[in-house]
Coordinates of C-alpha atoms in Angstrom, one line a residue:
Q26 CA 47.1 -61.9 126.6
V27 CA 48.8 -59.7 124.7
E28 CA 46.0 -58.1 123.4
S29 CA 44.2 -57.5 127.1
E30 CA 47.7 -55.9 127.3
L31 CA 47.7 -53.9 124.1
R32 CA 44.0 -52.6 125.5
N33 CA 45.4 -51.5 128.6
L34 CA 48.1 -49.2 127.7
V35 CA 45.5 -47.4 124.9
E36 CA 43.1 -46.7 127.4
A37 CA 46.3 -44.6 129.7
A38 CA 47.8 -43.8 126.8
P39 CA 48.0 -39.5 127.8
M40 CA 48.0 -39.2 124.3
A41 CA 44.2 -39.7 122.4
I42 CA 44.1 -42.4 119.7
I43 CA 41.7 -42.8 117.6
A44 CA 41.1 -45.3 114.4
L45 CA 38.7 -44.2 111.5
D46 CA 38.0 -46.9 108.5
L47 CA 37.9 -46.3 104.9
E48 CA 35.0 -44.7 105.2
N49 CA 37.0 -42.5 107.6
R50 CA 34.1 -43.0 110.4
V51 CA 35.8 -43.6 114.3
N52 CA 36.2 -47.1 114.8
S53 CA 37.7 -46.5 118.2
W54 CA 38.9 -44.2 120.5
N55 CA 40.3 -43.9 123.9
P56 CA 40.0 -41.7 127.1
A57 CA 42.4 -39.1 126.7
A58 CA 40.7 -38.7 123.1
D59 CA 37.9 -37.5 125.9
R60 CA 39.9 -35.5 127.2
I61 CA 40.6 -33.9 124.4
F62 CA 37.7 -33.5 122.5
G63 CA 35.4 -33.7 125.1
W64 CA 33.4 -36.2 123.1
A65 CA 32.5 -39.4 125.3
A66 CA 33.2 -42.7 123.1
S67 CA 29.4 -43.1 122.9
E68 CA 29.2 -40.2 120.9
A69 CA 32.3 -40.7 119.2
L70 CA 32.0 -44.2 117.4
G71 CA 30.6 -44.5 114.2
A72 CA 30.9 -40.7 113.7
P73 CA 32.1 -38.8 110.5
L74 CA 35.9 -36.9 110.9
Q75 CA 33.9 -34.0 109.6
V76 CA 33.1 -33.7 113.9
L77 CA 36.3 -33.3 114.7
V78 CA 37.9 -31.1 112.6
T79 CA 36.7 -27.3 111.9
P80 CA 35.6 -27.0 108.6
Q81 CA 38.3 -25.2 107.4
E82 CA 40.9 -27.8 107.5
Q83 CA 38.7 -31.0 106.2
Q84 CA 39.6 -30.7 102.9
A85 CA 43.3 -31.1 104.0
A86 CA 42.6 -34.1 107.0
A87 CA 40.6 -35.9 103.9
G88 CA 43.8 -35.5 101.8
A89 CA 46.5 -36.2 104.4
I90 CA 44.5 -39.5 105.6
A91 CA 44.8 -40.3 102.2
Q92 CA 47.9 -39.7 101.8
T93 CA 49.1 -42.0 104.2
L94 CA 46.8 -44.6 103.1
E95 CA 48.3 -44.5 99.9
G96 CA 52.0 -44.5 101.0
K97 CA 51.4 -47.2 104.1
T98 CA 54.1 -45.1 105.5
L99 CA 53.9 -42.9 109.1
S100 CA 52.9 -39.7 108.2
C101 CA 53.0 -36.6 111.3
G102 CA 51.4 -32.9 110.9
E103 CA 49.0 -30.4 112.2
L104 CA 45.7 -29.0 112.4
L105 CA 43.2 -26.8 113.6
A106 CA 40.2 -29.4 115.4
H107 CA 37.7 -28.7 117.7
R108 CA 35.9 -30.1 120.9
K109 CA 32.8 -30.5 121.4
D110 CA 31.6 -27.1 122.6
G111 CA 32.8 -25.6 119.8
V112 CA 36.6 -24.7 121.4
P113 CA 39.2 -24.8 118.6
I114 CA 42.2 -26.8 119.7
S115 CA 45.3 -27.0 118.1
I116 CA 46.4 -31.4 117.1
R117 CA 49.6 -32.6 116.3
I118 CA 49.3 -36.1 114.3
F119 CA 51.3 -39.1 114.4
A120 CA 49.2 -41.4 111.4
A121 CA 49.8 -44.8 110.4
P122 CA 47.5 -47.7 108.1
V123 CA 45.7 -50.2 109.7
Y124 CA 45.6 -54.0 108.4
D125 CA 44.1 -57.0 109.0
R126 CA 45.6 -60.2 109.0
A127 CA 45.6 -60.8 105.3
G128 CA 47.8 -57.1 104.6
E129 CA 44.9 -55.4 103.6
T130 CA 44.7 -51.9 105.1
V131 CA 41.4 -51.7 106.6
G132 CA 42.1 -47.6 108.1
I133 CA 43.7 -45.4 109.6
M134 CA 45.2 -44.7 113.4
G135 CA 45.8 -41.7 114.5
L136 CA 47.9 -40.6 117.7
C137 CA 47.0 -36.9 118.8
E138 CA 48.4 -34.6 120.9
D139 CA 46.9 -31.6 122.6
I140 CA 49.4 -28.9 121.3
T141 CA 47.2 -25.4 121.5
E142 CA 48.9 -23.9 125.0
S143 CA 52.2 -24.8 123.4
K144 CA 51.0 -22.4 120.2
R145 CA 49.6 -20.2 122.0
V146 CA 52.9 -19.9 123.9
E147 CA 55.1 -19.5 121.3
A148 CA 52.6 -16.9 119.9
E149 CA 53.0 -15.1 122.9
L150 CA 57.0 -15.2 122.2
R151 CA 56.7 -14.0 119.2
Q152 CA 54.5 -11.3 119.3
S153 CA 57.6 -10.9 122.6
E154 CA 60.5 -11.2 120.5
N155 CA 58.9 -9.2 117.9
Q156 CA 58.1 -5.9 119.8
V157 CA 62.0 -6.5 121.7
S158 CA 62.8 -6.4 117.7
I159 CA 61.6 -2.8 117.3
V160 CA 62.7 -1.9 120.0
Y161 CA 65.9 -2.9 119.3
A162 CA 65.9 -1.4 116.1
E163 CA 64.8 1.9 117.5
M164 CA 66.6 2.8 120.0
N165 CA 69.0 5.5 119.5
D166 CA 71.4 3.8 121.4
T167 CA 74.0 1.2 120.2
V168 CA 73.0 -2.2 121.2
Y169 CA 75.0 -5.5 120.8
Y170 CA 74.9 -9.6 122.1
M171 CA 77.7 -11.0 122.7
G172 CA 79.1 -15.1 122.7
V173 CA 81.1 -16.0 125.0
E174 CA 83.3 -18.0 124.3
P175 CA 86.8 -20.7 125.6
D176 CA 89.9 -18.9 126.1
D177 CA 88.2 -14.6 126.7
Q178 CA 86.5 -14.4 123.3
F179 CA 84.1 -12.6 122.9
R180 CA 81.7 -12.8 119.7
F181 CA 79.5 -10.5 118.0
I182 CA 76.2 -11.9 117.9
S183 CA 73.7 -9.2 116.8
V184 CA 73.9 -5.2 117.0
N185 CA 71.2 -3.0 116.8
P186 CA 71.1 0.3 113.8
A187 CA 72.4 2.3 116.1
F188 CA 75.9 0.3 116.1
T189 CA 76.3 1.4 112.8
R190 CA 75.0 4.7 112.5
A191 CA 77.3 5.0 115.2
T192 CA 80.5 3.5 114.1
G193 CA 80.3 3.9 110.2
I194 CA 81.0 -0.4 110.6
P195 CA 78.1 -1.7 108.5
S196 CA 76.3 -4.6 110.6
S197 CA 77.9 -7.1 108.0
D198 CA 81.2 -6.3 109.1
V199 CA 80.0 -7.1 112.6
V200 CA 78.4 -10.7 113.3
G201 CA 79.9 -12.9 114.2
K202 CA 83.4 -11.9 114.5
L203 CA 85.4 -12.1 116.9
V204 CA 84.9 -8.7 119.2
R205 CA 89.2 -8.0 118.9
E206 CA 88.3 -8.4 115.3
V207 CA 86.2 -4.9 115.8
I208 CA 87.7 -2.7 118.1
P209 CA 90.3 -0.9 117.8
E210 CA 93.1 -0.2 120.2
P211 CA 93.6 1.2 123.2
S212 CA 89.9 0.6 123.3
L213 CA 90.1 -3.3 122.8
Q214 CA 92.3 -3.8 125.9
L215 CA 90.2 -1.8 127.8
V216 CA 86.8 -3.6 126.6
L217 CA 88.6 -6.7 127.2
A218 CA 89.3 -6.0 130.9
H219 CA 85.9 -5.0 131.9
Y220 CA 84.2 -8.3 130.0
K221 CA 86.3 -10.0 133.0
E222 CA 85.2 -8.2 135.3
A223 CA 81.3 -8.6 134.8
I224 CA 82.1 -11.9 134.3
Q225 CA 83.7 -12.6 137.4
E226 CA 82.3 -10.0 139.5
K227 CA 78.6 -11.0 137.9
R228 CA 77.0 -8.0 137.9
T229 CA 76.6 -5.1 134.9
V230 CA 79.9 -3.1 134.7
H231 CA 79.8 0.7 133.2
W232 CA 82.8 2.8 131.8
D233 CA 83.8 5.5 130.3
E234 CA 84.8 5.4 126.3
V235 CA 86.8 6.3 123.9
S236 CA 87.4 4.8 120.4
V237 CA 88.2 5.7 116.7
Y238 CA 86.0 4.8 114.3
P239 CA 85.4 5.5 110.2
T240 CA 82.7 7.8 112.1
G241 CA 85.1 10.0 113.5
T242 CA 86.0 9.4 117.5
K243 CA 83.3 8.6 119.8
Y244 CA 83.0 9.7 123.2
G245 CA 80.2 7.0 125.4
V246 CA 79.6 5.7 128.7
V247 CA 79.6 1.8 127.9
S248 CA 77.6 -0.6 129.7
V249 CA 77.7 -5.1 129.3
A250 CA 76.0 -7.2 131.2
P251 CA 76.9 -11.0 131.7
I252 CA 74.0 -13.9 131.3
F253 CA 74.4 -17.0 132.4
D254 CA 73.5 -20.6 132.2
A255 CA 71.7 -23.3 134.8
A256 CA 74.8 -23.9 135.3
G257 CA 76.5 -21.2 136.6
R258 CA 78.3 -20.3 132.8
C259 CA 78.5 -17.2 131.1
T260 CA 77.4 -17.8 127.9
N261 CA 76.4 -14.4 126.5
L262 CA 77.1 -10.4 127.1
V263 CA 74.2 -7.6 126.0
G264 CA 76.0 -4.9 126.2
T265 CA 75.0 -1.0 125.4
V266 CA 76.6 2.3 124.3
H267 CA 74.8 5.5 125.0
D268 CA 76.5 8.3 122.8
L269 CA 78.5 11.5 124.9
T270 CA 79.7 12.3 121.2
E271 CA 77.4 16.0 120.4
R272 CA 77.5 17.0 124.5
K273 CA 81.5 16.4 124.5
Q274 CA 81.9 18.5 121.4
A275 CA 79.7 21.1 122.8
E276 CA 81.9 20.9 126.3
E277 CA 84.5 21.5 124.3
E278 CA 83.2 24.0 121.6
L279 CA 82.2 26.1 125.2
A280 CA 85.5 25.7 126.4
E281 CA 86.8 27.4 123.5
R282 CA 85.2 29.6 123.9
A283 CA 85.5 30.6 127.0
R284 CA 89.1 30.5 126.8
A285 CA 88.9 32.9 123.8
L286 CA 86.9 35.3 126.0
E287 CA 89.8 35.3 128.6
H288 CA 92.2 35.8 126.5
K289 CA 90.4 38.9 124.9
N290 CA 89.8 40.3 129.0
E291 CA 93.7 39.5 129.5
E292 CA 93.8 41.5 126.5
L293 CA 91.6 44.0 127.4
E294 CA 93.1 44.5 131.3
Q295 CA 96.5 44.8 129.2
A296 CA 95.4 47.9 126.9
L297 CA 93.3 49.4 130.2
T298 CA 97.0 48.9 131.6
A299 CA 99.3 50.3 129.4
L300 CA 96.4 53.8 128.8
R301 CA 96.4 54.2 132.8
A302 CA 101.2 54.2 132.6
A303 CA 100.5 56.9 129.4
Q304 CA 98.4 59.2 131.4

């Protein structure tokens, strides 16, 4: 009865269950192994391990099996296998020695999970993250990412290089710090109010800001967007600052020139008036 139930479990298991003898030949093969590897049991039984593992992985696989048998313990690992049609697949394996009734080692049992799709998604995610990191690093605007903590506390998780260029504050002095430890007054209270506004109204908030940093007085347009989890709790804020300092300086310079020109015009008008009076 027990053996029958165990056989039924093996047959219905979603993971491939493969047993190898001491010569690394297949002596047990369940239906899930058919689906994952594309070999029928009649084709796989008696076949060597080499038919399942890519040539590049065969030595490593044999070494892992030997180590598992020698250590007489459960092991876990990943390797690149291939289907009957030659398509490579990524496999996660949980393996353990198999013993006979006398306690002698007679082979190894492996539970194999096809992780090809998850590895593909991971690779795409890493590529996407790399692309985002490049954009993050190359942006001229300041970009920062913060965690939202209890009691209206906001902590810097990361800042891009533009942050340091604009403020003169090294990222090591910012990342991990609370906002109130980094942003000086009077900007701090304005910033905190807008952070709370973005969270309460669940929208991106924009405002003009003037701050004094080691690099001098900075003018900018700040935007902050809230991020919420599945439960509707705000977990993070993403902020950007578009630096308007050069434009402000240029506007002030033009205004100063305009005032100087107006003053000269007034002096010229006064001189003309005096000249007319003398005539």
